[in-house]
PDB file of C-alpha atoms in Angstrom:
ATOM      1  CA  MET A 829      -8.078 -41.925 -76.906  1.00 88.00           C
ATOM      2  CA  VAL A 830     -10.474 -44.531 -75.518  1.00 90.00           C
ATOM      3  CA  ASN A 831     -14.196 -43.958 -75.107  1.00 92.00           C
ATOM      4  CA  LEU A 832     -15.548 -45.319 -71.835  1.00 93.00           C
ATOM      5  CA  LYS A 833     -18.826 -45.118 -69.945  1.00 92.00           C
ATOM      6  CA  CYS A 834     -19.311 -43.290 -66.668  1.00 93.00           C
ATOM      7  CA  PRO A 835     -20.399 -45.976 -64.141  1.00 93.00           C
ATOM      8  CA  ILE A 836     -22.587 -43.411 -62.389  1.00 92.00           C
ATOM      9  CA  CYS A 837     -24.629 -41.738 -65.145  1.00 94.00           C
ATOM     10  CA  GLY A 838     -23.822 -43.970 -68.126  1.00 93.00           C
ATOM     11  CA  GLY A 839     -22.571 -40.986 -70.131  1.00 93.00           C
ATOM     12  CA  GLU A 840     -19.520 -41.131 -72.401  1.00 93.00           C
ATOM     13  CA  ILE A 841     -16.090 -40.135 -71.215  1.00 94.00           C
ATOM     14  CA  THR A 842     -12.812 -40.066 -73.115  1.00 92.00           C
ATOM     15  CA  VAL A 843      -9.604 -41.289 -71.510  1.00 92.00           C
ATOM     16  CA  GLU A 844      -6.086 -41.235 -72.955  1.00 90.00           C
ATOM     17  CA  ASP A 845      -4.778 -44.553 -74.355  1.00 87.00           C
ATOM     18  CA  ASP A 846      -1.828 -44.554 -71.990  1.00 88.00           C
ATOM     19  CA  ALA A 847      -3.846 -43.741 -68.839  1.00 91.00           C
ATOM     20  CA  LEU A 848      -2.437 -45.505 -65.803  1.00 92.00           C
ATOM     21  CA  PRO A 849      -4.409 -47.468 -63.204  1.00 93.00           C
ATOM     22  CA  GLY A 850      -5.393 -45.190 -60.353  1.00 94.00           C
ATOM     23  CA  GLU A 851      -5.533 -42.078 -62.556  1.00 95.00           C
ATOM     24  CA  LEU A 852      -8.439 -39.839 -61.594  1.00 94.00           C
ATOM     25  CA  VAL A 853     -10.765 -38.279 -64.117  1.00 93.00           C
ATOM     26  CA  GLU A 854     -13.794 -36.153 -63.564  1.00 91.00           C
ATOM     27  CA  HIS A 855     -16.954 -36.664 -65.581  1.00 92.00           C
ATOM     28  CA  GLU A 856     -19.262 -33.802 -66.493  1.00 92.00           C
ATOM     29  CA  CYS A 857     -21.928 -35.335 -64.207  1.00 93.00           C
ATOM     30  CA  GLY A 858     -19.601 -34.443 -61.304  1.00 91.00           C
ATOM     31  CA  ALA A 859     -18.436 -37.980 -60.498  1.00 92.00           C
ATOM     32  CA  GLN A 860     -14.751 -38.458 -59.720  1.00 91.00           C
ATOM     33  CA  LEU A 861     -13.674 -41.684 -61.402  1.00 95.00           C
ATOM     34  CA  GLU A 862     -10.648 -43.946 -61.097  1.00 95.00           C
ATOM     35  CA  VAL A 863      -9.076 -45.654 -64.102  1.00 95.00           C
ATOM     36  CA  VAL A 864      -8.881 -49.439 -63.704  1.00 94.00           C
ATOM     37  CA  LYS A 865      -6.922 -51.772 -65.995  1.00 90.00           C
ATOM     38  CA  GLN A 866      -7.982 -55.404 -66.145  1.00 89.00           C
ATOM     39  CA  ASN A 867      -6.613 -57.872 -68.716  1.00 88.00           C
ATOM     40  CA  GLY A 868      -5.178 -54.910 -70.625  1.00 86.00           C
ATOM     41  CA  LYS A 869      -8.606 -53.216 -70.864  1.00 89.00           C
ATOM     42  CA  LEU A 870      -9.365 -49.825 -69.356  1.00 92.00           C
ATOM     43  CA  SER A 871     -12.525 -49.156 -67.383  1.00 93.00           C
ATOM     44  CA  LEU A 872     -13.712 -46.681 -64.761  1.00 95.00           C
ATOM     45  CA  ARG A 873     -15.054 -46.963 -61.253  1.00 94.00           C
ATOM     46  CA  LEU A 874     -16.176 -44.399 -58.698  1.00 93.00           C
ATOM     47  CA  ALA A 875     -13.085 -43.124 -56.849  1.00 91.00           C
ATOM     48  CA  GLU A 876     -13.101 -43.374 -53.083  1.00 82.00           C
ATOM     49  CA  GLN A 877     -12.545 -40.189 -51.095  1.00 76.00           C
ATOM     50  CA  ILE A 878      -8.898 -40.100 -50.032  1.00 72.00           C
ATOM     51  CA  GLY A 879      -7.272 -37.378 -47.994  1.00 62.00           C
ATOM     52  CA  GLU A 880      -3.739 -36.138 -48.441  1.00 58.00           C
ATOM     53  CA  ASP A 881      -0.630 -38.019 -47.401  1.00 52.00           C
ATOM     54  CA  TRP A 882       0.702 -37.179 -43.951  1.00 59.00           C
ATOM     55  CA  GLY A 883       4.312 -37.910 -43.121  1.00 63.00           C
ATOM     56  CA  GLU A 884       7.317 -36.123 -41.664  1.00 64.00           C
TER      57      GLU A 884
ATOM     58  CA  MET B 244       2.527 -27.902 -19.361  1.00 93.00           C
ATOM     59  CA  ILE B 245       3.857 -26.616 -22.666  1.00 96.00           C
ATOM     60  CA  VAL B 246       4.330 -28.499 -25.906  1.00 98.00           C
ATOM     61  CA  VAL B 247       7.175 -27.412 -28.189  1.00 98.00           C
ATOM     62  CA  LYS B 248       7.638 -28.712 -31.717  1.00 98.00           C
ATOM     63  CA  ILE B 249      10.997 -28.125 -33.392  1.00 98.00           C
ATOM     64  CA  GLY B 250      11.223 -28.551 -37.137  1.00 94.00           C
ATOM     65  CA  GLY B 251      13.940 -30.503 -38.912  1.00 93.00           C
ATOM     66  CA  ARG B 252      15.991 -27.431 -39.859  1.00 93.00           C
ATOM     67  CA  VAL B 253      15.966 -26.230 -36.255  1.00 96.00           C
ATOM     68  CA  VAL B 254      17.193 -29.673 -35.165  1.00 96.00           C
ATOM     69  CA  LYS B 255      19.943 -29.518 -37.778  1.00 94.00           C
ATOM     70  CA  ASN B 256      21.069 -25.905 -37.381  1.00 94.00           C
ATOM     71  CA  SER B 257      20.170 -24.560 -33.947  1.00 95.00           C
ATOM     72  CA  LEU B 258      19.523 -27.397 -31.563  1.00 96.00           C
ATOM     73  CA  ASP B 259      21.944 -25.977 -28.973  1.00 96.00           C
ATOM     74  CA  LYS B 260      19.871 -22.773 -28.729  1.00 96.00           C
ATOM     75  CA  ILE B 261      16.779 -24.858 -27.976  1.00 97.00           C
ATOM     76  CA  ILE B 262      18.609 -26.954 -25.384  1.00 97.00           C
ATOM     77  CA  LEU B 263      20.042 -23.888 -23.595  1.00 96.00           C
ATOM     78  CA  ASP B 264      16.640 -22.205 -23.612  1.00 96.00           C
ATOM     79  CA  ILE B 265      14.866 -25.223 -22.122  1.00 96.00           C
ATOM     80  CA  LEU B 266      17.218 -24.998 -19.145  1.00 93.00           C
ATOM     81  CA  ASN B 267      15.449 -21.727 -18.223  1.00 89.00           C
ATOM     82  CA  ILE B 268      11.925 -23.112 -18.352  1.00 94.00           C
ATOM     83  CA  ASN B 269      10.322 -24.128 -15.084  1.00 93.00           C
ATOM     84  CA  ASP B 270       7.187 -25.656 -16.576  1.00 95.00           C
ATOM     85  CA  LYS B 271       6.951 -29.278 -17.764  1.00 97.00           C
ATOM     86  CA  VAL B 272       7.906 -29.485 -21.448  1.00 98.00           C
ATOM     87  CA  ILE B 273       6.851 -31.987 -24.094  1.00 98.00           C
ATOM     88  CA  LEU B 274       9.384 -31.545 -26.897  1.00 98.00           C
ATOM     89  CA  VAL B 275       8.344 -33.046 -30.238  1.00 98.00           C
ATOM     90  CA  HIS B 276      11.091 -33.007 -32.845  1.00 98.00           C
ATOM     91  CA  GLY B 277      11.119 -33.278 -36.619  1.00 96.00           C
ATOM     92  CA  GLY B 278      14.130 -34.270 -38.690  1.00 95.00           C
ATOM     93  CA  GLY B 279      13.040 -34.910 -42.262  1.00 90.00           C
ATOM     94  CA  ASP B 280      16.288 -33.514 -43.735  1.00 90.00           C
ATOM     95  CA  ILE B 281      18.412 -35.685 -41.447  1.00 94.00           C
ATOM     96  CA  VAL B 282      16.387 -38.773 -42.405  1.00 94.00           C
ATOM     97  CA  THR B 283      16.985 -37.874 -46.061  1.00 91.00           C
ATOM     98  CA  ASP B 284      20.759 -37.612 -45.421  1.00 93.00           C
ATOM     99  CA  TYR B 285      20.847 -41.059 -43.799  1.00 95.00           C
ATOM    100  CA  THR B 286      18.653 -42.545 -46.511  1.00 94.00           C
ATOM    101  CA  LYS B 287      21.126 -41.328 -49.157  1.00 93.00           C
ATOM    102  CA  ARG B 288      24.146 -42.492 -47.125  1.00 95.00           C
ATOM    103  CA  LEU B 289      22.599 -45.967 -47.048  1.00 95.00           C
ATOM    104  CA  GLY B 290      22.146 -45.888 -50.819  1.00 95.00           C
ATOM    105  CA  ILE B 291      18.370 -45.547 -50.774  1.00 93.00           C
ATOM    106  CA  GLU B 292      17.034 -42.792 -53.006  1.00 86.00           C
ATOM    107  CA  PRO B 293      14.302 -40.927 -51.108  1.00 83.00           C
ATOM    108  CA  VAL B 294      10.967 -40.626 -52.882  1.00 86.00           C
ATOM    109  CA  PHE B 295       8.744 -37.606 -52.362  1.00 86.00           C
ATOM    110  CA  VAL B 296       5.151 -37.289 -53.484  1.00 88.00           C
ATOM    111  CA  THR B 297       3.065 -34.174 -54.017  1.00 87.00           C
ATOM    112  CA  SER B 298      -0.572 -34.133 -52.982  1.00 84.00           C
ATOM    113  CA  PRO B 299      -3.197 -32.382 -55.130  1.00 85.00           C
ATOM    114  CA  GLU B 300      -3.134 -29.631 -52.465  1.00 76.00           C
ATOM    115  CA  GLY B 301       0.546 -29.081 -53.329  1.00 78.00           C
ATOM    116  CA  ILE B 302       2.009 -30.538 -50.142  1.00 75.00           C
ATOM    117  CA  ARG B 303       5.236 -32.439 -50.696  1.00 78.00           C
ATOM    118  CA  SER B 304       5.726 -35.420 -48.377  1.00 77.00           C
ATOM    119  CA  ARG B 305       8.174 -38.256 -48.038  1.00 76.00           C
ATOM    120  CA  TYR B 306       6.896 -41.526 -49.517  1.00 88.00           C
ATOM    121  CA  THR B 307       7.910 -44.058 -46.930  1.00 92.00           C
ATOM    122  CA  THR B 308       8.666 -47.544 -48.220  1.00 93.00           C
ATOM    123  CA  LYS B 309       9.275 -50.383 -45.719  1.00 93.00           C
ATOM    124  CA  GLU B 310      13.035 -49.923 -46.233  1.00 94.00           C
ATOM    125  CA  GLU B 311      12.779 -46.174 -45.678  1.00 94.00           C
ATOM    126  CA  LEU B 312      10.661 -46.674 -42.591  1.00 96.00           C
ATOM    127  CA  GLU B 313      13.578 -48.554 -41.038  1.00 96.00           C
ATOM    128  CA  VAL B 314      15.954 -45.674 -41.787  1.00 96.00           C
ATOM    129  CA  TYR B 315      13.337 -43.198 -40.547  1.00 96.00           C
ATOM    130  CA  ILE B 316      13.085 -44.995 -37.200  1.00 97.00           C
ATOM    131  CA  MET B 317      16.891 -45.192 -36.887  1.00 97.00           C
ATOM    132  CA  ALA B 318      17.459 -41.517 -37.703  1.00 97.00           C
ATOM    133  CA  MET B 319      14.578 -40.230 -35.569  1.00 98.00           C
ATOM    134  CA  SER B 320      15.717 -42.367 -32.641  1.00 98.00           C
ATOM    135  CA  LEU B 321      19.246 -40.985 -33.038  1.00 97.00           C
ATOM    136  CA  ILE B 322      17.908 -37.406 -32.978  1.00 98.00           C
ATOM    137  CA  ASN B 323      15.777 -38.228 -29.946  1.00 98.00           C
ATOM    138  CA  LYS B 324      18.688 -39.703 -27.999  1.00 98.00           C
ATOM    139  CA  SER B 325      21.001 -36.817 -28.983  1.00 97.00           C
ATOM    140  CA  ILE B 326      18.509 -34.299 -27.580  1.00 98.00           C
ATOM    141  CA  THR B 327      17.807 -36.354 -24.468  1.00 98.00           C
ATOM    142  CA  SER B 328      21.480 -36.924 -23.726  1.00 98.00           C
ATOM    143  CA  LYS B 329      22.258 -33.195 -24.059  1.00 98.00           C
ATOM    144  CA  LEU B 330      19.412 -32.313 -21.686  1.00 98.00           C
ATOM    145  CA  CYS B 331      20.372 -34.979 -19.140  1.00 98.00           C
ATOM    146  CA  SER B 332      24.059 -33.974 -19.313  1.00 97.00           C
ATOM    147  CA  LEU B 333      23.053 -30.416 -18.405  1.00 97.00           C
ATOM    148  CA  GLY B 334      21.162 -31.630 -15.355  1.00 96.00           C
ATOM    149  CA  LYS B 335      17.631 -31.726 -16.712  1.00 96.00           C
ATOM    150  CA  ASN B 336      15.429 -34.650 -15.824  1.00 97.00           C
ATOM    151  CA  ALA B 337      14.511 -35.752 -19.354  1.00 98.00           C
ATOM    152  CA  ILE B 338      13.309 -38.911 -21.042  1.00 98.00           C
ATOM    153  CA  GLY B 339      13.178 -39.651 -24.768  1.00 98.00           C
ATOM    154  CA  ILE B 340      10.440 -41.803 -26.262  1.00 98.00           C
ATOM    155  CA  THR B 341       8.670 -42.359 -29.557  1.00 98.00           C
ATOM    156  CA  GLY B 342       4.932 -42.423 -30.111  1.00 98.00           C
ATOM    157  CA  VAL B 343       5.212 -46.219 -30.296  1.00 98.00           C
ATOM    158  CA  ASP B 344       6.380 -46.531 -26.671  1.00 98.00           C
ATOM    159  CA  GLY B 345       3.499 -47.441 -24.410  1.00 97.00           C
ATOM    160  CA  GLY B 346       1.262 -46.967 -27.452  1.00 97.00           C
ATOM    161  CA  LEU B 347       1.395 -43.211 -26.848  1.00 98.00           C
ATOM    162  CA  LEU B 348       0.420 -42.282 -30.414  1.00 98.00           C
ATOM    163  CA  LEU B 349      -1.942 -44.649 -32.192  1.00 98.00           C
ATOM    164  CA  ALA B 350      -2.253 -44.078 -35.912  1.00 96.00           C
ATOM    165  CA  GLU B 351      -3.756 -45.579 -39.009  1.00 94.00           C
ATOM    166  CA  ARG B 352      -1.723 -46.199 -42.133  1.00 93.00           C
ATOM    167  CA  LYS B 353      -2.888 -44.361 -45.216  1.00 87.00           C
ATOM    168  CA  LYS B 354      -3.568 -47.409 -47.386  1.00 90.00           C
ATOM    169  CA  ARG B 355      -4.123 -45.406 -50.569  1.00 90.00           C
ATOM    170  CA  ILE B 356      -3.070 -41.846 -51.295  1.00 89.00           C
ATOM    171  CA  VAL B 357      -3.748 -39.352 -54.062  1.00 91.00           C
ATOM    172  CA  VAL B 358      -0.690 -37.819 -55.677  1.00 92.00           C
ATOM    173  CA  ILE B 359       0.170 -35.703 -58.669  1.00 93.00           C
ATOM    174  CA  ASP B 360       2.251 -38.139 -60.717  1.00 91.00           C
ATOM    175  CA  GLU B 361       5.265 -37.441 -62.939  1.00 89.00           C
ATOM    176  CA  ARG B 362       2.927 -36.688 -65.871  1.00 90.00           C
ATOM    177  CA  GLY B 363       1.092 -34.087 -63.801  1.00 92.00           C
ATOM    178  CA  LYS B 364      -1.989 -36.300 -63.465  1.00 93.00           C
ATOM    179  CA  LYS B 365      -3.969 -36.844 -60.291  1.00 94.00           C
ATOM    180  CA  ARG B 366      -3.595 -40.505 -59.382  1.00 94.00           C
ATOM    181  CA  ILE B 367      -4.365 -42.946 -56.543  1.00 94.00           C
ATOM    182  CA  ILE B 368      -1.367 -45.056 -55.494  1.00 93.00           C
ATOM    183  CA  GLU B 369      -0.671 -47.549 -52.698  1.00 91.00           C
ATOM    184  CA  GLY B 370       0.166 -45.630 -49.534  1.00 91.00           C
ATOM    185  CA  GLY B 371       3.548 -45.966 -47.873  1.00 92.00           C
ATOM    186  CA  TYR B 372       4.251 -46.321 -44.176  1.00 95.00           C
ATOM    187  CA  THR B 373       2.842 -42.969 -43.201  1.00 91.00           C
ATOM    188  CA  GLY B 374      -0.165 -42.491 -41.031  1.00 91.00           C
ATOM    189  CA  LYS B 375      -2.573 -40.185 -39.355  1.00 90.00           C
ATOM    190  CA  VAL B 376      -2.849 -39.980 -35.570  1.00 95.00           C
ATOM    191  CA  LYS B 377      -6.156 -41.387 -34.343  1.00 96.00           C
ATOM    192  CA  GLU B 378      -5.584 -41.443 -30.601  1.00 97.00           C
ATOM    193  CA  VAL B 379      -3.179 -40.061 -28.010  1.00 98.00           C
ATOM    194  CA  ARG B 380      -2.914 -42.022 -24.781  1.00 98.00           C
ATOM    195  CA  SER B 381      -2.448 -38.904 -22.684  1.00 97.00           C
ATOM    196  CA  GLU B 382      -2.350 -40.924 -19.456  1.00 97.00           C
ATOM    197  CA  ILE B 383       1.168 -42.050 -20.446  1.00 97.00           C
ATOM    198  CA  ILE B 384       2.397 -38.440 -20.561  1.00 97.00           C
ATOM    199  CA  ASN B 385       0.495 -37.615 -17.385  1.00 97.00           C
ATOM    200  CA  HIS B 386       2.336 -40.473 -15.623  1.00 97.00           C
ATOM    201  CA  LEU B 387       5.731 -39.543 -17.094  1.00 98.00           C
ATOM    202  CA  VAL B 388       5.513 -35.884 -16.080  1.00 97.00           C
ATOM    203  CA  LYS B 389       5.342 -37.020 -12.460  1.00 97.00           C
ATOM    204  CA  LEU B 390       8.854 -38.434 -12.924  1.00 97.00           C
ATOM    205  CA  PHE B 391      10.408 -36.217 -15.600  1.00 98.00           C
ATOM    206  CA  ASP B 392      10.525 -32.495 -16.433  1.00 97.00           C
ATOM    207  CA  ILE B 393      11.000 -32.931 -20.167  1.00 98.00           C
ATOM    208  CA  ILE B 394       9.613 -35.626 -22.440  1.00 98.00           C
ATOM    209  CA  VAL B 395      11.239 -35.747 -25.871  1.00 98.00           C
ATOM    210  CA  VAL B 396       8.921 -37.371 -28.424  1.00 98.00           C
ATOM    211  CA  SER B 397       9.842 -38.656 -31.893  1.00 98.00           C
ATOM    212  CA  PRO B 398       7.106 -38.582 -34.548  1.00 98.00           C
ATOM    213  CA  ILE B 399       6.731 -42.335 -34.895  1.00 98.00           C
ATOM    214  CA  ALA B 400       3.298 -43.806 -34.189  1.00 98.00           C
ATOM    215  CA  LEU B 401       1.926 -47.301 -33.787  1.00 98.00           C
ATOM    216  CA  ASP B 402      -0.558 -48.843 -36.184  1.00 97.00           C
ATOM    217  CA  VAL B 403      -2.201 -51.509 -34.051  1.00 93.00           C
ATOM    218  CA  GLU B 404      -4.173 -53.047 -36.929  1.00 94.00           C
ATOM    219  CA  GLU B 405      -1.108 -53.632 -39.127  1.00 93.00           C
ATOM    220  CA  ARG B 406       1.275 -54.024 -36.148  1.00 93.00           C
ATOM    221  CA  THR B 407       3.800 -51.601 -37.553  1.00 96.00           C
ATOM    222  CA  PRO B 408       5.428 -48.314 -36.617  1.00 98.00           C
ATOM    223  CA  LEU B 409       4.526 -45.436 -38.924  1.00 96.00           C
ATOM    224  CA  ASN B 410       6.106 -42.192 -40.028  1.00 95.00           C
ATOM    225  CA  ILE B 411       3.812 -39.392 -38.881  1.00 94.00           C
ATOM    226  CA  ASP B 412       4.067 -35.671 -39.434  1.00 92.00           C
ATOM    227  CA  GLY B 413       5.790 -34.005 -36.469  1.00 95.00           C
ATOM    228  CA  ASP B 414       3.425 -31.026 -36.476  1.00 94.00           C
ATOM    229  CA  GLN B 415       0.470 -33.373 -36.427  1.00 94.00           C
ATOM    230  CA  ALA B 416       1.996 -35.301 -33.497  1.00 97.00           C
ATOM    231  CA  ALA B 417       2.494 -32.050 -31.566  1.00 97.00           C
ATOM    232  CA  PHE B 418      -1.033 -30.836 -32.287  1.00 96.00           C
ATOM    233  CA  ALA B 419      -2.553 -34.189 -31.295  1.00 97.00           C
ATOM    234  CA  ILE B 420      -0.582 -34.281 -28.029  1.00 98.00           C
ATOM    235  CA  SER B 421      -1.490 -30.649 -27.219  1.00 97.00           C
ATOM    236  CA  LYS B 422      -5.171 -31.277 -27.802  1.00 96.00           C
ATOM    237  CA  ALA B 423      -5.177 -34.487 -25.752  1.00 96.00           C
ATOM    238  CA  LEU B 424      -3.394 -32.771 -22.852  1.00 96.00           C
ATOM    239  CA  ARG B 425      -5.319 -29.508 -23.282  1.00 94.00           C
ATOM    240  CA  ALA B 426      -1.884 -27.916 -23.060  1.00 95.00           C
ATOM    241  CA  ASN B 427      -1.535 -24.323 -22.003  1.00 94.00           C
ATOM    242  CA  VAL B 428       0.692 -23.435 -24.946  1.00 97.00           C
ATOM    243  CA  LEU B 429       1.848 -25.127 -28.115  1.00 98.00           C
ATOM    244  CA  ILE B 430       4.938 -23.549 -29.681  1.00 98.00           C
ATOM    245  CA  LEU B 431       5.910 -24.444 -33.248  1.00 97.00           C
ATOM    246  CA  LEU B 432       9.468 -23.458 -34.056  1.00 97.00           C
ATOM    247  CA  SER B 433      10.842 -23.505 -37.577  1.00 94.00           C
ATOM    248  CA  ASP B 434      13.204 -21.443 -39.706  1.00 93.00           C
ATOM    249  CA  VAL B 435      10.631 -18.686 -40.280  1.00 93.00           C
ATOM    250  CA  GLU B 436       9.573 -16.012 -37.789  1.00 95.00           C
ATOM    251  CA  GLY B 437       5.855 -16.737 -38.035  1.00 95.00           C
ATOM    252  CA  VAL B 438       3.112 -16.620 -40.608  1.00 96.00           C
ATOM    253  CA  LEU B 439       4.254 -14.190 -43.274  1.00 94.00           C
ATOM    254  CA  VAL B 440       1.878 -12.164 -45.430  1.00 93.00           C
ATOM    255  CA  GLU B 441       3.536  -9.801 -47.934  1.00 91.00           C
ATOM    256  CA  GLY B 442       6.830 -10.262 -46.081  1.00 90.00           C
ATOM    257  CA  LYS B 443       5.453  -9.249 -42.676  1.00 95.00           C
ATOM    258  CA  VAL B 444       4.735 -11.468 -39.676  1.00 96.00           C
ATOM    259  CA  ILE B 445       1.058 -11.600 -38.730  1.00 96.00           C
ATOM    260  CA  ASN B 446       1.057 -11.193 -34.945  1.00 97.00           C
ATOM    261  CA  ARG B 447      -2.320 -12.465 -33.858  1.00 97.00           C
ATOM    262  CA  LEU B 448      -5.099 -14.560 -35.343  1.00 97.00           C
ATOM    263  CA  THR B 449      -8.335 -15.998 -34.008  1.00 97.00           C
ATOM    264  CA  PRO B 450      -9.098 -19.596 -35.056  1.00 97.00           C
ATOM    265  CA  SER B 451     -11.550 -18.408 -37.723  1.00 97.00           C
ATOM    266  CA  GLU B 452      -9.014 -15.888 -39.082  1.00 97.00           C
ATOM    267  CA  ALA B 453      -6.380 -18.633 -39.149  1.00 97.00           C
ATOM    268  CA  LYS B 454      -8.690 -20.910 -41.163  1.00 95.00           C
ATOM    269  CA  GLU B 455      -9.465 -18.098 -43.587  1.00 96.00           C
ATOM    270  CA  LEU B 456      -5.780 -17.203 -44.028  1.00 96.00           C
ATOM    271  CA  SER B 457      -4.866 -20.879 -44.572  1.00 93.00           C
ATOM    272  CA  LYS B 458      -6.665 -20.709 -47.940  1.00 90.00           C
ATOM    273  CA  LYS B 459      -4.350 -17.962 -49.148  1.00 90.00           C
ATOM    274  CA  ILE B 460      -0.880 -19.103 -48.071  1.00 89.00           C
ATOM    275  CA  GLY B 461       1.593 -21.716 -49.181  1.00 79.00           C
ATOM    276  CA  PRO B 462       1.638 -25.445 -48.476  1.00 75.00           C
ATOM    277  CA  GLY B 463       3.097 -26.397 -45.116  1.00 80.00           C
ATOM    278  CA  MET B 464       2.107 -23.214 -43.315  1.00 89.00           C
ATOM    279  CA  ASN B 465      -1.541 -23.638 -44.383  1.00 89.00           C
ATOM    280  CA  ARG B 466      -1.616 -27.014 -42.670  1.00 88.00           C
ATOM    281  CA  LYS B 467      -0.071 -25.515 -39.501  1.00 92.00           C
ATOM    282  CA  LEU B 468      -2.736 -22.805 -39.445  1.00 94.00           C
ATOM    283  CA  LEU B 469      -5.609 -25.247 -39.866  1.00 93.00           C
ATOM    284  CA  MET B 470      -4.304 -27.507 -37.115  1.00 93.00           C
ATOM    285  CA  ALA B 471      -3.607 -24.488 -34.860  1.00 95.00           C
ATOM    286  CA  ALA B 472      -7.187 -23.290 -35.267  1.00 95.00           C
ATOM    287  CA  GLU B 473      -8.520 -26.758 -34.498  1.00 93.00           C
ATOM    288  CA  SER B 474      -6.278 -27.053 -31.405  1.00 94.00           C
ATOM    289  CA  VAL B 475      -7.491 -23.740 -29.962  1.00 96.00           C
ATOM    290  CA  GLU B 476     -11.073 -24.782 -30.646  1.00 95.00           C
ATOM    291  CA  ASN B 477     -10.369 -27.991 -28.734  1.00 93.00           C
ATOM    292  CA  GLY B 478      -8.968 -26.589 -25.515  1.00 94.00           C
ATOM    293  CA  VAL B 479      -5.374 -25.508 -26.206  1.00 96.00           C
ATOM    294  CA  ASN B 480      -5.031 -21.986 -24.795  1.00 96.00           C
ATOM    295  CA  LYS B 481      -2.782 -20.664 -27.542  1.00 97.00           C
ATOM    296  CA  VAL B 482      -0.574 -21.791 -30.398  1.00 98.00           C
ATOM    297  CA  ILE B 483       2.531 -19.742 -31.215  1.00 98.00           C
ATOM    298  CA  ILE B 484       4.345 -20.119 -34.535  1.00 97.00           C
ATOM    299  CA  GLY B 485       7.811 -18.623 -34.142  1.00 97.00           C
ATOM    300  CA  SER B 486      11.483 -18.705 -35.044  1.00 97.00           C
ATOM    301  CA  GLY B 487      13.594 -21.603 -33.833  1.00 96.00           C
ATOM    302  CA  VAL B 488      16.834 -20.112 -35.112  1.00 95.00           C
ATOM    303  CA  LYS B 489      16.856 -16.890 -33.055  1.00 94.00           C
ATOM    304  CA  ASP B 490      18.503 -16.736 -29.639  1.00 94.00           C
ATOM    305  CA  ARG B 491      16.261 -17.883 -26.775  1.00 96.00           C
ATOM    306  CA  PRO B 492      13.687 -19.273 -29.223  1.00 97.00           C
ATOM    307  CA  ILE B 493      11.244 -20.706 -26.661  1.00 97.00           C
ATOM    308  CA  ILE B 494      11.307 -17.694 -24.308  1.00 97.00           C
ATOM    309  CA  ASN B 495      11.019 -15.453 -27.363  1.00 97.00           C
ATOM    310  CA  ALA B 496       7.861 -17.319 -28.441  1.00 97.00           C
ATOM    311  CA  LEU B 497       6.454 -17.259 -24.898  1.00 97.00           C
ATOM    312  CA  GLU B 498       6.896 -13.467 -25.040  1.00 97.00           C
ATOM    313  CA  LEU B 499       4.420 -13.699 -27.963  1.00 96.00           C
ATOM    314  CA  ASN B 500       6.935 -12.957 -30.715  1.00 97.00           C
ATOM    315  CA  GLY B 501       5.729 -14.706 -33.842  1.00 97.00           C
ATOM    316  CA  THR B 502       2.170 -15.524 -34.823  1.00 98.00           C
ATOM    317  CA  VAL B 503      -0.187 -16.235 -31.935  1.00 98.00           C
ATOM    318  CA  ILE B 504      -3.388 -18.144 -32.631  1.00 98.00           C
ATOM    319  CA  ALA B 505      -5.813 -17.747 -29.724  1.00 97.00           C
ATOM    320  CA  ASN B 506      -9.435 -16.942 -29.041  1.00 96.00           C
ATOM    321  CA  GLY B 507     -10.144 -13.214 -29.312  1.00 80.00           C
TER     322      GLY B 507
END
């Protein structure tokens, strides 16, 4: 597990070691966060609101 | 003017019933077809393994890569021309187009989508070539209905920004066209007899009842109910969800067999 900081409230949040970029996690402050991987390091950013996929 | 949407299984298994029934209709018909299963067959025949994604809401959709988009356009165009040629051969004045033609259906590609990945985690991934309808150029249909009795429409839309055709949901195409035309009736025909609750068809729903029920029923039908409610709220007189595999499926729906969504 990796301990990261919520970019919204600064609180701690734990993410699995093998989390993939784009994975969504919810912090207890209510923020929905997206896992980002840069230079092998995991971090979090606020996830944009995305609707569902629409195709035939 | 009536808008009829036929699902992929109806196209595959009972297209002749639809064609024969249309011969008896005197109103102008906009026929939107699906064909997901047929696209999947062609994709496999061409050695491309289809990829499906599941949204957090539980809706399973095709993930359309560039390569798959090409197969999608080929298969949908084949379905469109098969329907149009049957109708024309039987003396109906029909034309087959896609949403790309004349820029009838303008859509926006979903650049990023949320899926439930193979590990069961909610994840944002790059979107494929699927889109959401943003605009219907209804004047194109209004011009065409002066010349033709039936307009067969494939669910392919144009993304002007990225200059590409897109795979769009057939139901969504039919709802968008119905709303833009303020159609008298929109009929959605699939392999079920209507909206089923505890095994029984619900006969009539107001838009607010449809929205409420959409929270309690399975993926696919919930989306139909939400869009049906929105269509009725936006000027479509009624939406009928009925069976496309029974005899005389369109007349049967027009006789209000199935689930009718209309204002009280």
